[in-house]
Amino acid sequence: MGATLTWNANSKPDLAGYRVYQCGGLPCTRNFWASLLVTLGKAASLNIGTPAEIQYYFVTAYDSANHESGASNVVVFIPVGSPPPPTPGGLRINSLS
């Protein structure tokens, strides 16, 4: 059981598979926060179970030459009963000189 990520399958003939990335916060990009969760074949879905904490995910496709596509949109899994994030503090406007 648990949550399942699904995405539109890539139709390129040289598609080798997909890479699913997971982040514990935002921004969720390959250059910041993201860690490779799994490399899949041509399946266009992945059961992620039921994470205990808020998690963000995105998917890329890669071809037989290992060229990787841009990232999909980012989706978020919020566990049932998760408390909201802390209220931001310290907001101020700095005067312009």
PDB file of N, CA and C in Angstrom:
ATOM      1  N   MET A   1       0.839  -1.178   0.000  1.00  0.00           N
ATOM      2  CA  MET A   1       0.000   0.000   0.000  1.00  0.00           C
ATOM      3  C   MET A   1       0.878   1.234   0.000  1.00  0.00           C
ATOM      4  N   GLY A   2       0.249   2.359   0.188  1.00  0.00           N
ATOM      5  CA  GLY A   2       0.987   3.600   0.200  1.00  0.00           C
ATOM      6  C   GLY A   2       0.673   4.431  -1.022  1.00  0.00           C
ATOM      7  N   ALA A   3       1.448   5.458  -1.223  1.00  0.00           N
ATOM      8  CA  ALA A   3       1.256   6.387  -2.329  1.00  0.00           C
ATOM      9  C   ALA A   3       2.033   5.919  -3.554  1.00  0.00           C
ATOM     10  N   THR A   4       1.499   6.240  -4.724  1.00  0.00           N
ATOM     11  CA  THR A   4       2.155   5.875  -5.976  1.00  0.00           C
ATOM     12  C   THR A   4       2.367   7.120  -6.822  1.00  0.00           C
ATOM     13  N   LEU A   5       3.593   7.316  -7.282  1.00  0.00           N
ATOM     14  CA  LEU A   5       3.893   8.366  -8.255  1.00  0.00           C
ATOM     15  C   LEU A   5       3.590   7.806  -9.634  1.00  0.00           C
ATOM     16  N   THR A   6       2.933   8.576 -10.473  1.00  0.00           N
ATOM     17  CA  THR A   6       2.705   8.173 -11.865  1.00  0.00           C
ATOM     18  C   THR A   6       3.026   9.361 -12.758  1.00  0.00           C
ATOM     19  N   TRP A   7       3.436   9.080 -13.985  1.00  0.00           N
ATOM     20  CA  TRP A   7       3.759  10.142 -14.930  1.00  0.00           C
ATOM     21  C   TRP A   7       3.475   9.647 -16.331  1.00  0.00           C
ATOM     22  N   ASN A   8       3.418  10.603 -17.274  1.00  0.00           N
ATOM     23  CA  ASN A   8       3.194  10.262 -18.676  1.00  0.00           C
ATOM     24  C   ASN A   8       4.445   9.603 -19.224  1.00  0.00           C
ATOM     25  N   ALA A   9       4.262   8.464 -19.848  1.00  0.00           N
ATOM     26  CA  ALA A   9       5.394   7.721 -20.407  1.00  0.00           C
ATOM     27  C   ALA A   9       6.045   8.512 -21.535  1.00  0.00           C
ATOM     28  N   ASN A  10       7.360   8.417 -21.628  1.00  0.00           N
ATOM     29  CA  ASN A  10       8.127   9.025 -22.705  1.00  0.00           C
ATOM     30  C   ASN A  10       8.049   8.092 -23.907  1.00  0.00           C
ATOM     31  N   SER A  11       7.762   8.633 -25.084  1.00  0.00           N
ATOM     32  CA  SER A  11       7.567   7.789 -26.267  1.00  0.00           C
ATOM     33  C   SER A  11       8.792   7.697 -27.176  1.00  0.00           C
ATOM     34  N   LYS A  12       9.917   8.282 -26.778  1.00  0.00           N
ATOM     35  CA  LYS A  12      11.113   8.203 -27.625  1.00  0.00           C
ATOM     36  C   LYS A  12      11.571   6.756 -27.749  1.00  0.00           C
ATOM     37  N   PRO A  13      11.950   6.330 -28.952  1.00  0.00           N
ATOM     38  CA  PRO A  13      12.349   4.929 -29.139  1.00  0.00           C
ATOM     39  C   PRO A  13      13.628   4.550 -28.393  1.00  0.00           C
ATOM     40  N   ASP A  14      14.496   5.524 -28.092  1.00  0.00           N
ATOM     41  CA  ASP A  14      15.741   5.191 -27.393  1.00  0.00           C
ATOM     42  C   ASP A  14      15.642   5.398 -25.879  1.00  0.00           C
ATOM     43  N   LEU A  15      14.412   5.521 -25.360  1.00  0.00           N
ATOM     44  CA  LEU A  15      14.228   5.662 -23.918  1.00  0.00           C
ATOM     45  C   LEU A  15      14.820   4.456 -23.203  1.00  0.00           C
ATOM     46  N   ALA A  16      15.663   4.725 -22.212  1.00  0.00           N
ATOM     47  CA  ALA A  16      16.226   3.639 -21.402  1.00  0.00           C
ATOM     48  C   ALA A  16      15.481   3.499 -20.084  1.00  0.00           C
ATOM     49  N   GLY A  17      14.966   4.621 -19.550  1.00  0.00           N
ATOM     50  CA  GLY A  17      14.243   4.536 -18.292  1.00  0.00           C
ATOM     51  C   GLY A  17      14.050   5.888 -17.645  1.00  0.00           C
ATOM     52  N   TYR A  18      13.763   5.836 -16.359  1.00  0.00           N
ATOM     53  CA  TYR A  18      13.455   7.034 -15.584  1.00  0.00           C
ATOM     54  C   TYR A  18      14.281   7.057 -14.309  1.00  0.00           C
ATOM     55  N   ARG A  19      14.520   8.271 -13.830  1.00  0.00           N
ATOM     56  CA  ARG A  19      15.161   8.461 -12.529  1.00  0.00           C
ATOM     57  C   ARG A  19      14.189   9.244 -11.653  1.00  0.00           C
ATOM     58  N   VAL A  20      13.951   8.732 -10.476  1.00  0.00           N
ATOM     59  CA  VAL A  20      13.050   9.391  -9.533  1.00  0.00           C
ATOM     60  C   VAL A  20      13.903  10.008  -8.429  1.00  0.00           C
ATOM     61  N   TYR A  21      13.723  11.300  -8.225  1.00  0.00           N
ATOM     62  CA  TYR A  21      14.469  12.036  -7.211  1.00  0.00           C
ATOM     63  C   TYR A  21      13.549  12.396  -6.049  1.00  0.00           C
ATOM     64  N   GLN A  22      14.134  12.473  -4.877  1.00  0.00           N
ATOM     65  CA  GLN A  22      13.395  12.775  -3.657  1.00  0.00           C
ATOM     66  C   GLN A  22      14.110  13.903  -2.918  1.00  0.00           C
ATOM     67  N   CYS A  23      13.327  14.812  -2.344  1.00  0.00           N
ATOM     68  CA  CYS A  23      13.877  15.932  -1.578  1.00  0.00           C
ATOM     69  C   CYS A  23      13.134  16.054  -0.258  1.00  0.00           C
ATOM     70  N   GLY A  24      13.838  16.504   0.755  1.00  0.00           N
ATOM     71  CA  GLY A  24      13.221  16.748   2.045  1.00  0.00           C
ATOM     72  C   GLY A  24      12.780  18.181   2.226  1.00  0.00           C
ATOM     73  N   GLY A  25      13.034  19.031   1.227  1.00  0.00           N
ATOM     74  CA  GLY A  25      12.654  20.438   1.317  1.00  0.00           C
ATOM     75  C   GLY A  25      12.690  21.089  -0.049  1.00  0.00           C
ATOM     76  N   LEU A  26      12.401  22.370  -0.073  1.00  0.00           N
ATOM     77  CA  LEU A  26      12.402  23.133  -1.312  1.00  0.00           C
ATOM     78  C   LEU A  26      13.552  24.132  -1.283  1.00  0.00           C
ATOM     79  N   PRO A  27      14.127  24.515  -2.404  1.00  0.00           N
ATOM     80  CA  PRO A  27      13.753  24.059  -3.735  1.00  0.00           C
ATOM     81  C   PRO A  27      14.209  22.623  -3.972  1.00  0.00           C
ATOM     82  N   CYS A  28      13.446  21.910  -4.736  1.00  0.00           N
ATOM     83  CA  CYS A  28      13.734  20.503  -5.020  1.00  0.00           C
ATOM     84  C   CYS A  28      14.233  20.406  -6.459  1.00  0.00           C
ATOM     85  N   THR A  29      15.548  20.442  -6.627  1.00  0.00           N
ATOM     86  CA  THR A  29      16.170  20.342  -7.949  1.00  0.00           C
ATOM     87  C   THR A  29      17.360  19.394  -7.856  1.00  0.00           C
ATOM     88  N   ARG A  30      17.870  18.986  -9.004  1.00  0.00           N
ATOM     89  CA  ARG A  30      19.053  18.117  -8.999  1.00  0.00           C
ATOM     90  C   ARG A  30      20.253  18.803  -8.359  1.00  0.00           C
ATOM     91  N   ASN A  31      20.288  20.130  -8.420  1.00  0.00           N
ATOM     92  CA  ASN A  31      21.421  20.872  -7.871  1.00  0.00           C
ATOM     93  C   ASN A  31      21.262  21.226  -6.401  1.00  0.00           C
ATOM     94  N   PHE A  32      20.080  20.997  -5.844  1.00  0.00           N
ATOM     95  CA  PHE A  32      19.826  21.427  -4.465  1.00  0.00           C
ATOM     96  C   PHE A  32      18.813  20.502  -3.824  1.00  0.00           C
ATOM     97  N   TRP A  33      19.151  19.887  -2.745  1.00  0.00           N
ATOM     98  CA  TRP A  33      18.302  19.013  -1.932  1.00  0.00           C
ATOM     99  C   TRP A  33      18.083  17.622  -2.506  1.00  0.00           C
ATOM    100  N   ALA A  34      18.027  17.458  -3.809  1.00  0.00           N
ATOM    101  CA  ALA A  34      17.573  16.187  -4.382  1.00  0.00           C
ATOM    102  C   ALA A  34      18.585  15.072  -4.212  1.00  0.00           C
ATOM    103  N   SER A  35      18.063  13.903  -3.931  1.00  0.00           N
ATOM    104  CA  SER A  35      18.877  12.693  -3.965  1.00  0.00           C
ATOM    105  C   SER A  35      18.159  11.693  -4.856  1.00  0.00           C
ATOM    106  N   LEU A  36      18.931  10.923  -5.575  1.00  0.00           N
ATOM    107  CA  LEU A  36      18.356   9.927  -6.472  1.00  0.00           C
ATOM    108  C   LEU A  36      17.738   8.830  -5.625  1.00  0.00           C
ATOM    109  N   LEU A  37      16.435   8.653  -5.756  1.00  0.00           N
ATOM    110  CA  LEU A  37      15.726   7.637  -4.991  1.00  0.00           C
ATOM    111  C   LEU A  37      15.855   6.282  -5.666  1.00  0.00           C
ATOM    112  N   VAL A  38      15.634   6.258  -6.984  1.00  0.00           N
ATOM    113  CA  VAL A  38      15.666   4.985  -7.703  1.00  0.00           C
ATOM    114  C   VAL A  38      15.818   5.248  -9.195  1.00  0.00           C
ATOM    115  N   THR A  39      16.445   4.315  -9.894  1.00  0.00           N
ATOM    116  CA  THR A  39      16.501   4.312 -11.348  1.00  0.00           C
ATOM    117  C   THR A  39      15.622   3.169 -11.817  1.00  0.00           C
ATOM    118  N   LEU A  40      14.677   3.488 -12.681  1.00  0.00           N
ATOM    119  CA  LEU A  40      13.711   2.492 -13.153  1.00  0.00           C
ATOM    120  C   LEU A  40      13.917   2.192 -14.622  1.00  0.00           C
ATOM    121  N   GLY A  41      13.368   1.093 -15.053  1.00  0.00           N
ATOM    122  CA  GLY A  41      13.270   0.804 -16.476  1.00  0.00           C
ATOM    123  C   GLY A  41      12.160   1.666 -17.059  1.00  0.00           C
ATOM    124  N   LYS A  42      11.367   1.111 -17.947  1.00  0.00           N
ATOM    125  CA  LYS A  42      10.365   1.893 -18.661  1.00  0.00           C
ATOM    126  C   LYS A  42       9.024   2.006 -17.947  1.00  0.00           C
ATOM    127  N   ALA A  43       8.914   1.504 -16.734  1.00  0.00           N
ATOM    128  CA  ALA A  43       7.668   1.644 -15.969  1.00  0.00           C
ATOM    129  C   ALA A  43       7.430   3.119 -15.668  1.00  0.00           C
ATOM    130  N   ALA A  44       6.182   3.575 -15.815  1.00  0.00           N
ATOM    131  CA  ALA A  44       5.850   4.980 -15.595  1.00  0.00           C
ATOM    132  C   ALA A  44       5.115   5.179 -14.273  1.00  0.00           C
ATOM    133  N   SER A  45       5.519   4.432 -13.264  1.00  0.00           N
ATOM    134  CA  SER A  45       4.954   4.620 -11.928  1.00  0.00           C
ATOM    135  C   SER A  45       5.898   4.014 -10.896  1.00  0.00           C
ATOM    136  N   LEU A  46       5.746   4.457  -9.651  1.00  0.00           N
ATOM    137  CA  LEU A  46       6.561   3.945  -8.556  1.00  0.00           C
ATOM    138  C   LEU A  46       5.781   4.076  -7.260  1.00  0.00           C
ATOM    139  N   ASN A  47       5.657   2.982  -6.528  1.00  0.00           N
ATOM    140  CA  ASN A  47       5.041   3.032  -5.211  1.00  0.00           C
ATOM    141  C   ASN A  47       6.092   3.535  -4.229  1.00  0.00           C
ATOM    142  N   ILE A  48       5.791   4.644  -3.560  1.00  0.00           N
ATOM    143  CA  ILE A  48       6.750   5.237  -2.618  1.00  0.00           C
ATOM    144  C   ILE A  48       6.428   4.877  -1.170  1.00  0.00           C
ATOM    145  N   GLY A  49       5.453   4.018  -0.985  1.00  0.00           N
ATOM    146  CA  GLY A  49       5.080   3.643   0.373  1.00  0.00           C
ATOM    147  C   GLY A  49       4.375   4.791   1.074  1.00  0.00           C
ATOM    148  N   THR A  50       4.601   4.928   2.349  1.00  0.00           N
ATOM    149  CA  THR A  50       3.993   6.000   3.135  1.00  0.00           C
ATOM    150  C   THR A  50       5.084   6.691   3.945  1.00  0.00           C
ATOM    151  N   PRO A  51       5.754   7.674   3.341  1.00  0.00           N
ATOM    152  CA  PRO A  51       6.806   8.377   4.072  1.00  0.00           C
ATOM    153  C   PRO A  51       6.271   8.992   5.369  1.00  0.00           C
ATOM    154  N   ALA A  52       7.099   9.028   6.380  1.00  0.00           N
ATOM    155  CA  ALA A  52       6.702   9.576   7.683  1.00  0.00           C
ATOM    156  C   ALA A  52       6.800  11.095   7.724  1.00  0.00           C
ATOM    157  N   GLU A  53       7.541  11.675   6.786  1.00  0.00           N
ATOM    158  CA  GLU A  53       7.740  13.122   6.758  1.00  0.00           C
ATOM    159  C   GLU A  53       7.370  13.657   5.389  1.00  0.00           C
ATOM    160  N   ILE A  54       7.171  14.965   5.296  1.00  0.00           N
ATOM    161  CA  ILE A  54       6.877  15.602   4.012  1.00  0.00           C
ATOM    162  C   ILE A  54       8.047  15.340   3.070  1.00  0.00           C
ATOM    163  N   GLN A  55       7.735  14.895   1.863  1.00  0.00           N
ATOM    164  CA  GLN A  55       8.749  14.611   0.852  1.00  0.00           C
ATOM    165  C   GLN A  55       8.306  15.188  -0.486  1.00  0.00           C
ATOM    166  N   TYR A  56       9.267  15.625  -1.278  1.00  0.00           N
ATOM    167  CA  TYR A  56       9.030  16.171  -2.610  1.00  0.00           C
ATOM    168  C   TYR A  56       9.680  15.233  -3.619  1.00  0.00           C
ATOM    169  N   TYR A  57       9.075  15.122  -4.808  1.00  0.00           N
ATOM    170  CA  TYR A  57       9.564  14.188  -5.819  1.00  0.00           C
ATOM    171  C   TYR A  57       9.512  14.829  -7.205  1.00  0.00           C
ATOM    172  N   PHE A  58      10.453  14.445  -8.052  1.00  0.00           N
ATOM    173  CA  PHE A  58      10.372  14.745  -9.481  1.00  0.00           C
ATOM    174  C   PHE A  58      11.026  13.609 -10.246  1.00  0.00           C
ATOM    175  N   VAL A  59      10.747  13.559 -11.551  1.00  0.00           N
ATOM    176  CA  VAL A  59      11.199  12.459 -12.402  1.00  0.00           C
ATOM    177  C   VAL A  59      11.911  13.026 -13.618  1.00  0.00           C
ATOM    178  N   THR A  60      12.943  12.330 -14.067  1.00  0.00           N
ATOM    179  CA  THR A  60      13.579  12.627 -15.350  1.00  0.00           C
ATOM    180  C   THR A  60      13.592  11.348 -16.181  1.00  0.00           C
ATOM    181  N   ALA A  61      13.722  11.514 -17.481  1.00  0.00           N
ATOM    182  CA  ALA A  61      13.885  10.373 -18.382  1.00  0.00           C
ATOM    183  C   ALA A  61      15.333  10.371 -18.859  1.00  0.00           C
ATOM    184  N   TYR A  62      15.842   9.191 -19.184  1.00  0.00           N
ATOM    185  CA  TYR A  62      17.179   9.125 -19.771  1.00  0.00           C
ATOM    186  C   TYR A  62      17.158   8.127 -20.920  1.00  0.00           C
ATOM    187  N   ASP A  63      18.059   8.368 -21.892  1.00  0.00           N
ATOM    188  CA  ASP A  63      18.071   7.517 -23.083  1.00  0.00           C
ATOM    189  C   ASP A  63      19.233   6.528 -23.035  1.00  0.00           C
ATOM    190  N   SER A  64      19.364   5.765 -24.101  1.00  0.00           N
ATOM    191  CA  SER A  64      20.381   4.709 -24.143  1.00  0.00           C
ATOM    192  C   SER A  64      21.807   5.261 -24.110  1.00  0.00           C
ATOM    193  N   ALA A  65      21.983   6.549 -24.439  1.00  0.00           N
ATOM    194  CA  ALA A  65      23.299   7.186 -24.347  1.00  0.00           C
ATOM    195  C   ALA A  65      23.479   7.885 -22.993  1.00  0.00           C
ATOM    196  N   ASN A  66      22.545   7.677 -22.084  1.00  0.00           N
ATOM    197  CA  ASN A  66      22.557   8.237 -20.733  1.00  0.00           C
ATOM    198  C   ASN A  66      22.361   9.753 -20.702  1.00  0.00           C
ATOM    199  N   HIS A  67      21.738  10.316 -21.763  1.00  0.00           N
ATOM    200  CA  HIS A  67      21.361  11.727 -21.743  1.00  0.00           C
ATOM    201  C   HIS A  67      20.109  11.844 -20.882  1.00  0.00           C
ATOM    202  N   GLU A  68      20.126  12.792 -19.961  1.00  0.00           N
ATOM    203  CA  GLU A  68      19.002  12.943 -19.034  1.00  0.00           C
ATOM    204  C   GLU A  68      18.159  14.159 -19.410  1.00  0.00           C
ATOM    205  N   SER A  69      16.851  13.992 -19.365  1.00  0.00           N
ATOM    206  CA  SER A  69      15.925  15.077 -19.687  1.00  0.00           C
ATOM    207  C   SER A  69      15.902  16.108 -18.564  1.00  0.00           C
ATOM    208  N   GLY A  70      15.180  17.166 -18.811  1.00  0.00           N
ATOM    209  CA  GLY A  70      14.885  18.103 -17.738  1.00  0.00           C
ATOM    210  C   GLY A  70      13.959  17.440 -16.730  1.00  0.00           C
ATOM    211  N   ALA A  71      13.772  18.098 -15.620  1.00  0.00           N
ATOM    212  CA  ALA A  71      12.947  17.539 -14.549  1.00  0.00           C
ATOM    213  C   ALA A  71      11.461  17.768 -14.819  1.00  0.00           C
ATOM    214  N   SER A  72      10.654  16.824 -14.367  1.00  0.00           N
ATOM    215  CA  SER A  72       9.204  16.995 -14.389  1.00  0.00           C
ATOM    216  C   SER A  72       8.823  18.068 -13.368  1.00  0.00           C
ATOM    217  N   ASN A  73       7.547  18.311 -13.257  1.00  0.00           N
ATOM    218  CA  ASN A  73       7.076  19.150 -12.161  1.00  0.00           C
ATOM    219  C   ASN A  73       7.363  18.440 -10.838  1.00  0.00           C
ATOM    220  N   VAL A  74       7.421  19.207  -9.773  1.00  0.00           N
ATOM    221  CA  VAL A  74       7.661  18.659  -8.438  1.00  0.00           C
ATOM    222  C   VAL A  74       6.314  18.403  -7.775  1.00  0.00           C
ATOM    223  N   VAL A  75       6.170  17.225  -7.171  1.00  0.00           N
ATOM    224  CA  VAL A  75       4.972  16.905  -6.394  1.00  0.00           C
ATOM    225  C   VAL A  75       5.381  16.700  -4.942  1.00  0.00           C
ATOM    226  N   VAL A  76       4.420  16.869  -4.048  1.00  0.00           N
ATOM    227  CA  VAL A  76       4.711  16.753  -2.620  1.00  0.00           C
ATOM    228  C   VAL A  76       3.820  15.688  -1.991  1.00  0.00           C
ATOM    229  N   PHE A  77       4.405  14.890  -1.112  1.00  0.00           N
ATOM    230  CA  PHE A  77       3.650  13.943  -0.293  1.00  0.00           C
ATOM    231  C   PHE A  77       3.622  14.504   1.120  1.00  0.00           C
ATOM    232  N   ILE A  78       2.415  14.712   1.647  1.00  0.00           N
ATOM    233  CA  ILE A  78       2.249  15.208   3.010  1.00  0.00           C
ATOM    234  C   ILE A  78       1.546  14.122   3.808  1.00  0.00           C
ATOM    235  N   PRO A  79       2.226  13.536   4.775  1.00  0.00           N
ATOM    236  CA  PRO A  79       1.599  12.480   5.569  1.00  0.00           C
ATOM    237  C   PRO A  79       0.363  12.994   6.315  1.00  0.00           C
ATOM    238  N   VAL A  80      -0.616  12.129   6.471  1.00  0.00           N
ATOM    239  CA  VAL A  80      -1.811  12.473   7.229  1.00  0.00           C
ATOM    240  C   VAL A  80      -1.396  12.822   8.653  1.00  0.00           C
ATOM    241  N   GLY A  81      -1.935  13.901   9.154  1.00  0.00           N
ATOM    242  CA  GLY A  81      -1.632  14.304  10.521  1.00  0.00           C
ATOM    243  C   GLY A  81      -0.332  15.064  10.674  1.00  0.00           C
ATOM    244  N   SER A  82       0.304  15.422   9.550  1.00  0.00           N
ATOM    245  CA  SER A  82       1.553  16.188   9.640  1.00  0.00           C
ATOM    246  C   SER A  82       1.273  17.575  10.180  1.00  0.00           C
ATOM    247  N   PRO A  83       2.085  18.023  11.106  1.00  0.00           N
ATOM    248  CA  PRO A  83       1.902  19.395  11.577  1.00  0.00           C
ATOM    249  C   PRO A  83       2.336  20.368  10.484  1.00  0.00           C
ATOM    250  N   PRO A  84       1.764  21.568  10.478  1.00  0.00           N
ATOM    251  CA  PRO A  84       2.205  22.551   9.486  1.00  0.00           C
ATOM    252  C   PRO A  84       3.635  22.982   9.793  1.00  0.00           C
ATOM    253  N   PRO A  85       4.314  23.544   8.810  1.00  0.00           N
ATOM    254  CA  PRO A  85       5.673  24.019   9.074  1.00  0.00           C
ATOM    255  C   PRO A  85       5.642  25.174  10.071  1.00  0.00           C
ATOM    256  N   PRO A  86       6.776  25.457  10.705  1.00  0.00           N
ATOM    257  CA  PRO A  86       6.824  26.568  11.659  1.00  0.00           C
ATOM    258  C   PRO A  86       6.484  27.891  10.979  1.00  0.00           C
ATOM    259  N   THR A  87       5.908  28.792  11.736  1.00  0.00           N
ATOM    260  CA  THR A  87       5.576  30.115  11.225  1.00  0.00           C
ATOM    261  C   THR A  87       6.864  30.885  10.971  1.00  0.00           C
ATOM    262  N   PRO A  88       6.989  31.498   9.776  1.00  0.00           N
ATOM    263  CA  PRO A  88       8.184  32.292   9.501  1.00  0.00           C
ATOM    264  C   PRO A  88       8.271  33.470  10.473  1.00  0.00           C
ATOM    265  N   GLY A  89       9.462  33.856  10.796  1.00  0.00           N
ATOM    266  CA  GLY A  89       9.658  34.990  11.690  1.00  0.00           C
ATOM    267  C   GLY A  89      10.761  35.887  11.174  1.00  0.00           C
ATOM    268  N   GLY A  90      10.918  37.017  11.781  1.00  0.00           N
ATOM    269  CA  GLY A  90      11.999  37.925  11.425  1.00  0.00           C
ATOM    270  C   GLY A  90      11.776  38.687  10.133  1.00  0.00           C
ATOM    271  N   LEU A  91      10.550  38.775   9.655  1.00  0.00           N
ATOM    272  CA  LEU A  91      10.271  39.488   8.413  1.00  0.00           C
ATOM    273  C   LEU A  91      10.479  40.978   8.633  1.00  0.00           C
ATOM    274  N   ARG A  92      11.182  41.623   7.709  1.00  0.00           N
ATOM    275  CA  ARG A  92      11.422  43.059   7.834  1.00  0.00           C
ATOM    276  C   ARG A  92      11.717  43.641   6.457  1.00  0.00           C
ATOM    277  N   ILE A  93      11.620  44.938   6.382  1.00  0.00           N
ATOM    278  CA  ILE A  93      12.011  45.675   5.179  1.00  0.00           C
ATOM    279  C   ILE A  93      13.258  46.459   5.539  1.00  0.00           C
ATOM    280  N   ASN A  94      14.293  46.288   4.758  1.00  0.00           N
ATOM    281  CA  ASN A  94      15.518  47.058   4.962  1.00  0.00           C
ATOM    282  C   ASN A  94      15.397  48.350   4.178  1.00  0.00           C
ATOM    283  N   SER A  95      15.777  49.460   4.762  1.00  0.00           N
ATOM    284  CA  SER A  95      15.668  50.750   4.086  1.00  0.00           C
ATOM    285  C   SER A  95      16.642  50.812   2.919  1.00  0.00           C
ATOM    286  N   LEU A  96      16.228  51.504   1.893  1.00  0.00           N
ATOM    287  CA  LEU A  96      17.080  51.699   0.722  1.00  0.00           C
ATOM    288  C   LEU A  96      17.935  52.934   0.938  1.00  0.00           C
ATOM    289  N   SER A  97      19.172  52.866   0.584  1.00  0.00           N
ATOM    290  CA  SER A  97      20.071  54.016   0.758  1.00  0.00           C
ATOM    291  C   SER A  97      20.292  54.688  -0.561  1.00  0.00           C
TER     292      SER A  97
END
